[in-house]
Protein backbone atom coordinates (compact mmCIF):
# COMPACT_ATOMS: atom_id res chain seq x y z
CA UNK A 1 0.00 0.00 0.00
CA UNK A 2 1.19 3.54 -0.66
CA UNK A 3 2.76 5.45 2.20
CA UNK A 4 0.94 8.24 3.95
CA UNK A 5 3.64 10.80 3.17
CA UNK A 6 2.65 13.90 1.26
CA UNK A 7 3.06 13.85 -2.49
CA UNK A 8 4.35 17.03 -4.07
CA UNK A 9 2.83 17.76 -7.45
CA UNK A 10 3.34 20.71 -9.67
CA UNK A 11 0.58 21.70 -12.00
CA UNK A 12 1.30 22.27 -15.63
CA UNK A 13 0.52 25.77 -16.85
CA UNK A 14 -3.14 26.17 -17.73
CA UNK A 15 -3.91 26.05 -21.42
CA UNK A 16 -5.33 29.22 -22.85
CA UNK A 17 -8.15 29.02 -25.39
CA UNK A 18 -5.71 29.91 -28.18
CA UNK A 19 -2.99 27.47 -27.04
CA UNK A 20 -4.42 24.72 -29.24
CA UNK A 21 -4.70 20.95 -29.04
CA UNK A 22 -0.93 20.47 -28.64
CA UNK A 23 -0.83 22.25 -25.28
CA UNK A 24 -3.95 20.46 -24.08
CA UNK A 25 -2.53 17.11 -25.23
CA UNK A 26 0.59 17.75 -23.17
CA UNK A 27 -1.40 18.60 -20.04
CA UNK A 28 -3.75 15.65 -20.45
CA UNK A 29 -0.86 13.23 -21.00
CA UNK A 30 0.84 14.42 -17.84
CA UNK A 31 -2.24 14.33 -15.61
CA UNK A 32 -3.38 10.94 -16.96
CA UNK A 33 0.10 9.47 -16.43
CA UNK A 34 0.28 10.80 -12.87
CA UNK A 35 -3.23 9.57 -12.11
CA UNK A 36 -2.44 6.10 -13.45
CA UNK A 37 0.74 5.96 -11.38
CA UNK A 38 -1.11 7.00 -8.23
CA UNK A 39 -3.82 4.41 -8.84
CA UNK A 40 -1.17 1.69 -9.25
CA UNK A 41 0.37 2.79 -5.95
CA UNK A 42 -3.01 2.67 -4.22
CA UNK A 43 -3.66 -0.83 -5.56
CA UNK A 44 -0.61 -2.09 -3.68
CA UNK A 45 0.07 -5.19 -5.80
CA UNK A 46 3.33 -7.03 -6.35
CA UNK A 47 2.49 -7.41 -10.03
CA UNK A 48 4.07 -5.13 -12.59
CA UNK A 49 1.83 -2.72 -14.50
CA UNK A 50 2.11 -4.99 -17.57
CA UNK A 51 1.14 -8.06 -15.58
CA UNK A 52 -1.80 -6.27 -13.97
CA UNK A 53 -3.00 -4.99 -17.35
CA UNK A 54 -2.68 -8.45 -18.90
CA UNK A 55 -4.59 -10.07 -16.04
CA UNK A 56 -7.35 -7.48 -16.41
CA UNK A 57 -7.53 -8.17 -20.15
CA UNK A 58 -7.60 -11.93 -19.61
CA UNK A 59 -10.33 -11.55 -17.01
CA UNK A 60 -12.40 -9.28 -19.26
CA UNK A 61 -11.89 -11.00 -22.64
CA UNK A 62 -10.65 -14.50 -21.81
CA UNK A 63 -10.04 -17.21 -22.41
CA UNK A 64 -7.42 -15.91 -24.83
CA UNK A 65 -4.51 -17.33 -26.79
CA UNK A 66 -1.14 -15.66 -26.19
CA UNK A 67 -1.43 -14.12 -29.66
CA UNK A 68 -4.84 -12.62 -28.84
CA UNK A 69 -3.50 -11.29 -25.54
CA UNK A 70 -0.49 -9.78 -27.32
CA UNK A 71 -2.77 -8.05 -29.81
CA UNK A 72 -5.08 -6.66 -27.13
CA UNK A 73 -2.17 -5.50 -24.97
CA UNK A 74 -0.24 -4.22 -27.98
CA UNK A 75 2.88 -6.19 -27.15
CA UNK A 76 4.87 -8.85 -29.00
CA UNK A 77 3.76 -12.48 -28.57
CA UNK A 78 6.96 -13.48 -26.69
CA UNK A 79 6.28 -10.69 -24.20
CA UNK A 80 2.70 -11.90 -23.71
CA UNK A 81 3.99 -15.47 -23.23
CA UNK A 82 6.43 -14.32 -20.51
CA UNK A 83 3.68 -12.37 -18.76
CA UNK A 84 1.36 -15.39 -18.87
CA UNK A 85 4.12 -17.58 -17.39
CA UNK A 86 4.56 -15.16 -14.49
CA UNK A 87 0.80 -15.00 -13.89
CA UNK A 88 0.66 -18.79 -13.99
CA UNK A 89 3.41 -19.00 -11.35
CA UNK A 90 1.19 -16.89 -9.08
CA UNK A 91 -1.84 -19.11 -9.91
CA UNK A 92 -3.68 -16.06 -11.24
CA UNK A 93 -4.31 -17.64 -14.65
CA UNK A 94 -4.54 -21.19 -15.95
CA UNK A 95 -3.88 -22.53 -19.39
CA UNK A 96 -5.83 -25.12 -21.30
CA UNK A 97 -5.36 -26.61 -24.75
CA UNK A 98 -6.81 -24.44 -27.49
CA UNK A 99 -9.75 -26.40 -28.92
CA UNK A 100 -9.30 -24.61 -32.26
CA UNK A 101 -5.54 -25.32 -32.50
CA UNK A 102 -3.96 -28.23 -30.64
CA UNK A 103 -0.51 -26.62 -30.94
CA UNK A 104 -1.60 -23.62 -28.89
CA UNK A 105 -3.32 -22.93 -25.60
CA UNK A 106 -5.73 -20.46 -24.10
CA UNK A 107 -5.42 -18.74 -20.78
CA UNK A 108 -8.18 -17.74 -18.37
CA UNK A 109 -8.25 -16.04 -14.99
CA UNK A 110 -8.43 -18.33 -11.98
CA UNK A 111 -10.70 -17.59 -9.02
CA UNK A 112 -7.59 -16.19 -7.27
CA UNK A 113 -6.90 -13.94 -10.30
CA UNK A 114 -10.50 -12.70 -10.44
CA UNK A 115 -10.44 -12.01 -6.69
CA UNK A 116 -7.18 -10.07 -7.00
CA UNK A 117 -8.58 -7.94 -9.83
CA UNK A 118 -11.72 -7.23 -7.77
CA UNK A 119 -9.57 -6.18 -4.80
CA UNK A 120 -7.40 -3.91 -6.96
CA UNK A 121 -10.42 -2.26 -8.58
CA UNK A 122 -12.03 -1.72 -5.17
CA UNK A 123 -8.90 -0.04 -3.80
CA UNK A 124 -8.52 2.20 -6.84
CA UNK A 125 -12.21 3.14 -6.88
CA UNK A 126 -12.14 3.93 -3.15
CA UNK A 127 -9.12 6.19 -3.61
CA UNK A 128 -10.81 8.10 -6.44
CA UNK A 129 -14.12 8.30 -4.58
CA UNK A 130 -12.37 9.83 -1.56
CA UNK A 131 -10.75 12.44 -3.81
CA UNK A 132 -13.96 13.16 -5.74
CA UNK A 133 -15.92 13.57 -2.51
CA UNK A 134 -13.94 16.78 -1.90
CA UNK A 135 -15.24 18.43 -5.07
CA UNK A 136 -18.32 20.58 -5.48
CA UNK A 137 -21.20 19.69 -7.80
CA UNK A 138 -19.92 21.88 -10.65
CA UNK A 139 -16.50 20.20 -10.65
CA UNK A 140 -18.12 16.75 -10.48
CA UNK A 141 -20.32 17.62 -13.47
CA UNK A 142 -17.24 18.83 -15.37
CA UNK A 143 -15.40 15.58 -14.65
CA UNK A 144 -18.46 13.55 -15.71
CA UNK A 145 -18.44 15.38 -19.05
CA UNK A 146 -14.66 14.95 -19.37
CA UNK A 147 -15.01 11.20 -18.76
CA UNK A 148 -17.63 11.00 -21.53
CA UNK A 149 -15.35 12.89 -23.92
CA UNK A 150 -12.31 10.74 -23.09
CA UNK A 151 -14.36 7.56 -23.55
CA UNK A 152 -15.47 8.82 -26.97
CA UNK A 153 -11.86 9.64 -27.93
CA UNK A 154 -10.78 6.09 -27.13
CA UNK A 155 -13.68 4.31 -28.86
CA UNK A 156 -12.68 2.19 -31.79
CA UNK A 157 -9.00 1.85 -30.88
CA UNK A 158 -9.29 -1.91 -30.55
CA UNK A 159 -8.55 -1.60 -26.86
PDB file of C-alpha atoms in Angstrom:
ATOM      1  CA  UNK A   1       0.000   0.000   0.000  1.00  0.00           C
ATOM      2  CA  UNK A   2       1.194   3.544  -0.656  1.00  0.00           C
ATOM      3  CA  UNK A   3       2.757   5.445   2.199  1.00  0.00           C
ATOM      4  CA  UNK A   4       0.938   8.242   3.951  1.00  0.00           C
ATOM      5  CA  UNK A   5       3.640  10.797   3.171  1.00  0.00           C
ATOM      6  CA  UNK A   6       2.650  13.896   1.259  1.00  0.00           C
ATOM      7  CA  UNK A   7       3.063  13.852  -2.490  1.00  0.00           C
ATOM      8  CA  UNK A   8       4.349  17.034  -4.066  1.00  0.00           C
ATOM      9  CA  UNK A   9       2.827  17.765  -7.450  1.00  0.00           C
ATOM     10  CA  UNK A  10       3.341  20.711  -9.671  1.00  0.00           C
ATOM     11  CA  UNK A  11       0.575  21.702 -12.003  1.00  0.00           C
ATOM     12  CA  UNK A  12       1.300  22.270 -15.629  1.00  0.00           C
ATOM     13  CA  UNK A  13       0.522  25.772 -16.846  1.00  0.00           C
ATOM     14  CA  UNK A  14      -3.138  26.174 -17.727  1.00  0.00           C
ATOM     15  CA  UNK A  15      -3.910  26.046 -21.416  1.00  0.00           C
ATOM     16  CA  UNK A  16      -5.332  29.216 -22.847  1.00  0.00           C
ATOM     17  CA  UNK A  17      -8.146  29.017 -25.392  1.00  0.00           C
ATOM     18  CA  UNK A  18      -5.713  29.905 -28.177  1.00  0.00           C
ATOM     19  CA  UNK A  19      -2.991  27.472 -27.044  1.00  0.00           C
ATOM     20  CA  UNK A  20      -4.421  24.720 -29.236  1.00  0.00           C
ATOM     21  CA  UNK A  21      -4.704  20.954 -29.037  1.00  0.00           C
ATOM     22  CA  UNK A  22      -0.934  20.467 -28.638  1.00  0.00           C
ATOM     23  CA  UNK A  23      -0.831  22.251 -25.284  1.00  0.00           C
ATOM     24  CA  UNK A  24      -3.948  20.456 -24.079  1.00  0.00           C
ATOM     25  CA  UNK A  25      -2.532  17.109 -25.226  1.00  0.00           C
ATOM     26  CA  UNK A  26       0.589  17.754 -23.171  1.00  0.00           C
ATOM     27  CA  UNK A  27      -1.396  18.598 -20.041  1.00  0.00           C
ATOM     28  CA  UNK A  28      -3.750  15.645 -20.449  1.00  0.00           C
ATOM     29  CA  UNK A  29      -0.860  13.231 -20.998  1.00  0.00           C
ATOM     30  CA  UNK A  30       0.842  14.418 -17.837  1.00  0.00           C
ATOM     31  CA  UNK A  31      -2.244  14.328 -15.610  1.00  0.00           C
ATOM     32  CA  UNK A  32      -3.375  10.939 -16.962  1.00  0.00           C
ATOM     33  CA  UNK A  33       0.097   9.472 -16.428  1.00  0.00           C
ATOM     34  CA  UNK A  34       0.276  10.801 -12.873  1.00  0.00           C
ATOM     35  CA  UNK A  35      -3.232   9.567 -12.107  1.00  0.00           C
ATOM     36  CA  UNK A  36      -2.441   6.100 -13.454  1.00  0.00           C
ATOM     37  CA  UNK A  37       0.744   5.956 -11.383  1.00  0.00           C
ATOM     38  CA  UNK A  38      -1.114   7.004  -8.233  1.00  0.00           C
ATOM     39  CA  UNK A  39      -3.822   4.406  -8.840  1.00  0.00           C
ATOM     40  CA  UNK A  40      -1.169   1.693  -9.246  1.00  0.00           C
ATOM     41  CA  UNK A  41       0.369   2.789  -5.952  1.00  0.00           C
ATOM     42  CA  UNK A  42      -3.015   2.673  -4.220  1.00  0.00           C
ATOM     43  CA  UNK A  43      -3.664  -0.834  -5.557  1.00  0.00           C
ATOM     44  CA  UNK A  44      -0.614  -2.093  -3.678  1.00  0.00           C
ATOM     45  CA  UNK A  45       0.074  -5.187  -5.803  1.00  0.00           C
ATOM     46  CA  UNK A  46       3.334  -7.027  -6.346  1.00  0.00           C
ATOM     47  CA  UNK A  47       2.490  -7.408 -10.028  1.00  0.00           C
ATOM     48  CA  UNK A  48       4.074  -5.134 -12.589  1.00  0.00           C
ATOM     49  CA  UNK A  49       1.834  -2.723 -14.505  1.00  0.00           C
ATOM     50  CA  UNK A  50       2.113  -4.989 -17.572  1.00  0.00           C
ATOM     51  CA  UNK A  51       1.137  -8.065 -15.581  1.00  0.00           C
ATOM     52  CA  UNK A  52      -1.796  -6.270 -13.974  1.00  0.00           C
ATOM     53  CA  UNK A  53      -2.997  -4.989 -17.354  1.00  0.00           C
ATOM     54  CA  UNK A  54      -2.677  -8.451 -18.903  1.00  0.00           C
ATOM     55  CA  UNK A  55      -4.588 -10.074 -16.038  1.00  0.00           C
ATOM     56  CA  UNK A  56      -7.354  -7.478 -16.406  1.00  0.00           C
ATOM     57  CA  UNK A  57      -7.527  -8.168 -20.151  1.00  0.00           C
ATOM     58  CA  UNK A  58      -7.600 -11.932 -19.606  1.00  0.00           C
ATOM     59  CA  UNK A  59     -10.332 -11.555 -17.011  1.00  0.00           C
ATOM     60  CA  UNK A  60     -12.402  -9.276 -19.263  1.00  0.00           C
ATOM     61  CA  UNK A  61     -11.889 -11.003 -22.635  1.00  0.00           C
ATOM     62  CA  UNK A  62     -10.651 -14.501 -21.811  1.00  0.00           C
ATOM     63  CA  UNK A  63     -10.038 -17.208 -22.407  1.00  0.00           C
ATOM     64  CA  UNK A  64      -7.417 -15.911 -24.830  1.00  0.00           C
ATOM     65  CA  UNK A  65      -4.511 -17.334 -26.791  1.00  0.00           C
ATOM     66  CA  UNK A  66      -1.145 -15.662 -26.187  1.00  0.00           C
ATOM     67  CA  UNK A  67      -1.434 -14.115 -29.656  1.00  0.00           C
ATOM     68  CA  UNK A  68      -4.840 -12.625 -28.841  1.00  0.00           C
ATOM     69  CA  UNK A  69      -3.502 -11.293 -25.538  1.00  0.00           C
ATOM     70  CA  UNK A  70      -0.494  -9.783 -27.320  1.00  0.00           C
ATOM     71  CA  UNK A  71      -2.772  -8.054 -29.810  1.00  0.00           C
ATOM     72  CA  UNK A  72      -5.084  -6.661 -27.130  1.00  0.00           C
ATOM     73  CA  UNK A  73      -2.172  -5.502 -24.965  1.00  0.00           C
ATOM     74  CA  UNK A  74      -0.240  -4.222 -27.984  1.00  0.00           C
ATOM     75  CA  UNK A  75       2.884  -6.192 -27.153  1.00  0.00           C
ATOM     76  CA  UNK A  76       4.870  -8.853 -29.001  1.00  0.00           C
ATOM     77  CA  UNK A  77       3.765 -12.476 -28.566  1.00  0.00           C
ATOM     78  CA  UNK A  78       6.963 -13.482 -26.694  1.00  0.00           C
ATOM     79  CA  UNK A  79       6.283 -10.693 -24.204  1.00  0.00           C
ATOM     80  CA  UNK A  80       2.703 -11.904 -23.709  1.00  0.00           C
ATOM     81  CA  UNK A  81       3.989 -15.470 -23.226  1.00  0.00           C
ATOM     82  CA  UNK A  82       6.425 -14.324 -20.509  1.00  0.00           C
ATOM     83  CA  UNK A  83       3.680 -12.371 -18.758  1.00  0.00           C
ATOM     84  CA  UNK A  84       1.362 -15.392 -18.872  1.00  0.00           C
ATOM     85  CA  UNK A  85       4.119 -17.579 -17.394  1.00  0.00           C
ATOM     86  CA  UNK A  86       4.558 -15.158 -14.487  1.00  0.00           C
ATOM     87  CA  UNK A  87       0.796 -14.996 -13.892  1.00  0.00           C
ATOM     88  CA  UNK A  88       0.660 -18.794 -13.987  1.00  0.00           C
ATOM     89  CA  UNK A  89       3.414 -19.000 -11.345  1.00  0.00           C
ATOM     90  CA  UNK A  90       1.185 -16.892  -9.076  1.00  0.00           C
ATOM     91  CA  UNK A  91      -1.842 -19.111  -9.913  1.00  0.00           C
ATOM     92  CA  UNK A  92      -3.675 -16.057 -11.244  1.00  0.00           C
ATOM     93  CA  UNK A  93      -4.311 -17.643 -14.648  1.00  0.00           C
ATOM     94  CA  UNK A  94      -4.537 -21.194 -15.949  1.00  0.00           C
ATOM     95  CA  UNK A  95      -3.882 -22.533 -19.389  1.00  0.00           C
ATOM     96  CA  UNK A  96      -5.834 -25.124 -21.303  1.00  0.00           C
ATOM     97  CA  UNK A  97      -5.365 -26.609 -24.752  1.00  0.00           C
ATOM     98  CA  UNK A  98      -6.814 -24.445 -27.487  1.00  0.00           C
ATOM     99  CA  UNK A  99      -9.754 -26.399 -28.917  1.00  0.00           C
ATOM    100  CA  UNK A 100      -9.303 -24.615 -32.258  1.00  0.00           C
ATOM    101  CA  UNK A 101      -5.544 -25.317 -32.495  1.00  0.00           C
ATOM    102  CA  UNK A 102      -3.963 -28.231 -30.637  1.00  0.00           C
ATOM    103  CA  UNK A 103      -0.510 -26.620 -30.944  1.00  0.00           C
ATOM    104  CA  UNK A 104      -1.597 -23.619 -28.888  1.00  0.00           C
ATOM    105  CA  UNK A 105      -3.324 -22.925 -25.598  1.00  0.00           C
ATOM    106  CA  UNK A 106      -5.735 -20.456 -24.104  1.00  0.00           C
ATOM    107  CA  UNK A 107      -5.417 -18.736 -20.777  1.00  0.00           C
ATOM    108  CA  UNK A 108      -8.178 -17.740 -18.367  1.00  0.00           C
ATOM    109  CA  UNK A 109      -8.246 -16.043 -14.988  1.00  0.00           C
ATOM    110  CA  UNK A 110      -8.432 -18.325 -11.977  1.00  0.00           C
ATOM    111  CA  UNK A 111     -10.699 -17.590  -9.017  1.00  0.00           C
ATOM    112  CA  UNK A 112      -7.587 -16.194  -7.274  1.00  0.00           C
ATOM    113  CA  UNK A 113      -6.903 -13.942 -10.302  1.00  0.00           C
ATOM    114  CA  UNK A 114     -10.495 -12.696 -10.436  1.00  0.00           C
ATOM    115  CA  UNK A 115     -10.442 -12.012  -6.694  1.00  0.00           C
ATOM    116  CA  UNK A 116      -7.184 -10.074  -6.997  1.00  0.00           C
ATOM    117  CA  UNK A 117      -8.583  -7.940  -9.827  1.00  0.00           C
ATOM    118  CA  UNK A 118     -11.716  -7.234  -7.767  1.00  0.00           C
ATOM    119  CA  UNK A 119      -9.574  -6.179  -4.800  1.00  0.00           C
ATOM    120  CA  UNK A 120      -7.397  -3.915  -6.963  1.00  0.00           C
ATOM    121  CA  UNK A 121     -10.422  -2.260  -8.577  1.00  0.00           C
ATOM    122  CA  UNK A 122     -12.029  -1.723  -5.169  1.00  0.00           C
ATOM    123  CA  UNK A 123      -8.896  -0.036  -3.801  1.00  0.00           C
ATOM    124  CA  UNK A 124      -8.518   2.202  -6.845  1.00  0.00           C
ATOM    125  CA  UNK A 125     -12.209   3.140  -6.877  1.00  0.00           C
ATOM    126  CA  UNK A 126     -12.139   3.928  -3.148  1.00  0.00           C
ATOM    127  CA  UNK A 127      -9.115   6.193  -3.614  1.00  0.00           C
ATOM    128  CA  UNK A 128     -10.805   8.100  -6.444  1.00  0.00           C
ATOM    129  CA  UNK A 129     -14.121   8.300  -4.577  1.00  0.00           C
ATOM    130  CA  UNK A 130     -12.365   9.833  -1.561  1.00  0.00           C
ATOM    131  CA  UNK A 131     -10.749  12.436  -3.808  1.00  0.00           C
ATOM    132  CA  UNK A 132     -13.957  13.159  -5.742  1.00  0.00           C
ATOM    133  CA  UNK A 133     -15.916  13.570  -2.511  1.00  0.00           C
ATOM    134  CA  UNK A 134     -13.939  16.776  -1.896  1.00  0.00           C
ATOM    135  CA  UNK A 135     -15.243  18.425  -5.067  1.00  0.00           C
ATOM    136  CA  UNK A 136     -18.319  20.576  -5.484  1.00  0.00           C
ATOM    137  CA  UNK A 137     -21.201  19.691  -7.799  1.00  0.00           C
ATOM    138  CA  UNK A 138     -19.921  21.883 -10.646  1.00  0.00           C
ATOM    139  CA  UNK A 139     -16.503  20.198 -10.646  1.00  0.00           C
ATOM    140  CA  UNK A 140     -18.121  16.752 -10.479  1.00  0.00           C
ATOM    141  CA  UNK A 141     -20.318  17.617 -13.473  1.00  0.00           C
ATOM    142  CA  UNK A 142     -17.235  18.828 -15.375  1.00  0.00           C
ATOM    143  CA  UNK A 143     -15.398  15.577 -14.651  1.00  0.00           C
ATOM    144  CA  UNK A 144     -18.455  13.549 -15.713  1.00  0.00           C
ATOM    145  CA  UNK A 145     -18.436  15.384 -19.046  1.00  0.00           C
ATOM    146  CA  UNK A 146     -14.661  14.952 -19.375  1.00  0.00           C
ATOM    147  CA  UNK A 147     -15.012  11.197 -18.764  1.00  0.00           C
ATOM    148  CA  UNK A 148     -17.629  11.002 -21.531  1.00  0.00           C
ATOM    149  CA  UNK A 149     -15.352  12.886 -23.925  1.00  0.00           C
ATOM    150  CA  UNK A 150     -12.310  10.738 -23.094  1.00  0.00           C
ATOM    151  CA  UNK A 151     -14.356   7.556 -23.549  1.00  0.00           C
ATOM    152  CA  UNK A 152     -15.472   8.822 -26.969  1.00  0.00           C
ATOM    153  CA  UNK A 153     -11.859   9.642 -27.926  1.00  0.00           C
ATOM    154  CA  UNK A 154     -10.779   6.090 -27.131  1.00  0.00           C
ATOM    155  CA  UNK A 155     -13.681   4.307 -28.857  1.00  0.00           C
ATOM    156  CA  UNK A 156     -12.677   2.191 -31.791  1.00  0.00           C
ATOM    157  CA  UNK A 157      -9.003   1.853 -30.876  1.00  0.00           C
ATOM    158  CA  UNK A 158      -9.286  -1.914 -30.548  1.00  0.00           C
ATOM    159  CA  UNK A 159      -8.554  -1.601 -26.864  1.00  0.00           C
TER     160      UNK A 159
END
